[in-house]
Amino acid sequence: MRAVIPYKKENAKSRLSSVMTKDERETFVELMLKDVIQTLTEAGVQNIDILTTDTGDVANDIGVRVIEDRADLNPALNSYLKGLNEPVLIIMADLPLVRSEHIQQITSSPSDVVIVPGKGGGTNMLFIRQPEGFHVKYYGSSFRNHCRIVNDLSMSMNVYDSFLASTDIDEPQDLIEVMLHGQGLSREYIRQRFRAEVGNGRVQLSTID
Amino acid sequence: MRAVIPYKKENAKSRLSSVMTKDERETFVELMLKDVIQTLTEAGVQNIDILTTDTGDVANDIGVRVIEDRADLNPALNSYLKGLNEPVLIIMADLPLVRSEHIQQITSSPSDVVIVPGKGGGTNMLFIRQPEGFHVKYYGSSFRNHCRIVNDLSMSMNVYDSFLASTDIDEPQDLIEVMLHGQGLSREYIRQRFRAEVGNGRVQLSTID
């Protein structure tokens, strides 16, 4: 099996711009990527590909294969899948809470497809046993899209239920989850920059001056 | 074992007021409560208590024991726990995505305490094998509070990892999860009132006119 991580660094995570500068966001996505690679490696995944629109976005010392495709996410992933004749895990780069146990459980599922929903209708991970003939449709309500695609192909599906794996980091309120439940480089980065503000509702983060 | 559901209907879920009137919010919290009771019942939990500041808040046909305590959540729960000499599951009323399998897994854990984190540092469920000597501390960063309390008591703890169980419904963007991953009365209520708006980010809900 292989894992593929779609990745874009340039001006990434614009919805975090109210709390992080462009440079900080670019540093942070790189740290999240490194955490995801570390998790995959700990889970025993040996073949890891980064799929990026610009090879220059990826640090030289990243230690995994980097594939450049200037197309958008969906066409890029779909041409990647076309050439594959082994199981593949598509895992997003903004999942610093994922642990190696999740990866092991997902990739050992007997289902044709395992889907990990993201917050707000997204798809955080997609494990596809036979990628030939499958296509992805990210953005918008991709969870529903992928359920429909699996159904149309008469494949079996497992929706993997994990708070940690479903927490993609897109918006300021997601950063509190990195601080509380994270690990690795991205948690360290957030802990250095923010502190938890406790009120009556959900915990908020404020910048450490 | 028993389950206890803290419950307040009067002007509940004020953070949903931008998308629901007071009446709608009060109806919605009652439907979520009914879904939670249904889930507990399906899981085989026979002793269910609702702990409320006002018995008048609870429908007459609710079918479980209703305990009135006018104190705040923490003192009310702590006096409830004091009298207990059996395992107890404290489960919040705003968890319409929880399924009976979660309840069964949580209550069959060998750990002294099982904690289900909520979004933003909260505690959605707390299963305590020996409530005598335990106390709760909700609001703010209650997940951290409860981890600390368990640690101080030298008890063993399991953090239960589930997207569905960790999704408490407090803010407008949480409603999309009810629509996509929910079941029962509360999903029906949301589907009648909102539709999913698909853009480039997370799916948003808009009102059906």
Short mmCIF file of C-alpha atoms in Angstrom, two decimals, chain A residues 15 102 117-122 139-144 159-171 173-174 176-177 179-181 191 196 198-204, chain B residues 15 102 117-122 139-144 159-171 173-174 176-177 179-181 191 196 198-204:
data_model
loop_
_atom_site.label_atom_id
_atom_site.label_comp_id
_atom_site.label_asym_id
_atom_site.label_seq_id
_atom_site.Cartn_x
_atom_site.Cartn_y
_atom_site.Cartn_z
CA ARG A 15 -8.94 30.98 7.17
CA HIS A 102 -5.68 5.21 13.50
CA PRO A 117 -15.18 12.49 7.71
CA GLY A 118 -13.80 15.96 8.37
CA LYS A 119 -15.60 18.68 10.25
CA GLY A 120 -18.25 20.46 8.19
CA GLY A 121 -18.83 17.76 5.59
CA GLY A 122 -15.24 17.23 4.47
CA TYR A 139 -14.21 20.50 -1.74
CA GLY A 140 -17.69 21.32 -0.50
CA SER A 141 -19.61 18.36 0.79
CA SER A 142 -16.93 15.84 -0.13
CA PHE A 143 -18.06 13.36 2.52
CA ARG A 144 -21.39 13.01 0.73
CA VAL A 159 -17.03 5.32 8.10
CA TYR A 160 -14.20 5.55 10.62
CA ASP A 161 -15.30 7.31 13.79
CA SER A 162 -12.51 9.24 15.49
CA PHE A 163 -12.50 12.71 17.00
CA LEU A 164 -8.74 12.99 16.53
CA ALA A 165 -8.80 11.89 12.90
CA SER A 166 -11.84 14.02 12.07
CA THR A 167 -10.28 17.20 13.40
CA ASP A 168 -8.76 18.98 10.42
CA ILE A 169 -7.15 22.30 11.22
CA ASP A 170 -8.69 25.06 9.15
CA GLU A 171 -10.12 27.71 11.43
CA GLN A 173 -11.16 27.46 16.90
CA ASP A 174 -9.49 24.26 15.61
CA ILE A 176 -7.39 24.70 20.60
CA GLU A 177 -7.69 21.02 19.67
CA MET A 179 -3.09 22.51 21.94
CA LEU A 180 -5.20 20.10 23.99
CA HIS A 181 -5.08 16.84 22.05
CA ARG A 191 1.78 26.19 22.51
CA ALA A 196 -6.01 28.99 26.31
CA VAL A 198 -11.24 29.82 29.61
CA GLY A 199 -14.73 31.28 29.74
CA ASN A 200 -18.19 29.77 29.89
CA GLY A 201 -18.28 28.45 26.31
CA ARG A 202 -15.66 26.55 24.37
CA VAL A 203 -12.08 27.39 25.19
CA GLN A 204 -10.63 30.11 22.94
CA ARG B 15 -25.14 30.46 20.99
CA HIS B 102 -20.55 4.15 21.92
CA PRO B 117 -13.82 15.13 25.15
CA GLY B 118 -16.10 17.74 23.64
CA LYS B 119 -15.09 20.26 21.03
CA GLY B 120 -13.16 23.22 22.43
CA GLY B 121 -11.93 21.59 25.63
CA GLY B 122 -15.25 20.36 27.00
CA TYR B 139 -17.42 24.74 32.17
CA GLY B 140 -14.28 26.17 30.61
CA SER B 141 -11.54 23.65 30.07
CA SER B 142 -13.41 20.80 31.73
CA PHE B 143 -11.51 18.13 29.80
CA ARG B 144 -8.30 19.28 31.48
CA VAL B 159 -9.95 8.97 26.62
CA TYR B 160 -12.62 7.68 24.24
CA ASP B 161 -11.95 8.78 20.68
CA SER B 162 -15.11 9.28 18.63
CA PHE B 163 -16.07 12.06 16.25
CA LEU B 164 -19.78 11.37 16.78
CA ALA B 165 -19.54 11.35 20.57
CA SER B 166 -17.28 14.40 20.68
CA THR B 167 -19.64 16.52 18.61
CA ASP B 168 -21.73 18.51 21.05
CA ILE B 169 -24.19 20.88 19.46
CA ASP B 170 -23.59 24.41 20.66
CA GLU B 171 -22.90 26.65 17.71
CA GLN B 173 -21.62 25.25 12.46
CA ASP B 174 -22.34 22.20 14.63
CA ILE B 176 -24.30 20.66 9.80
CA GLU B 177 -22.96 17.61 11.66
CA MET B 179 -27.71 17.04 9.27
CA LEU B 180 -24.90 14.88 7.85
CA HIS B 181 -24.16 12.38 10.60
CA ARG B 191 -33.42 18.87 7.93
CA ALA B 196 -26.60 22.68 3.23
CA VAL B 198 -21.72 24.08 -0.39
CA GLY B 199 -18.78 26.39 -1.05
CA ASN B 200 -15.03 25.96 -0.93
CA GLY B 201 -14.69 25.74 2.85
CA ARG B 202 -16.72 23.75 5.33
CA VAL B 203 -20.37 23.27 4.47
CA GLN B 204 -22.64 25.93 5.98
#
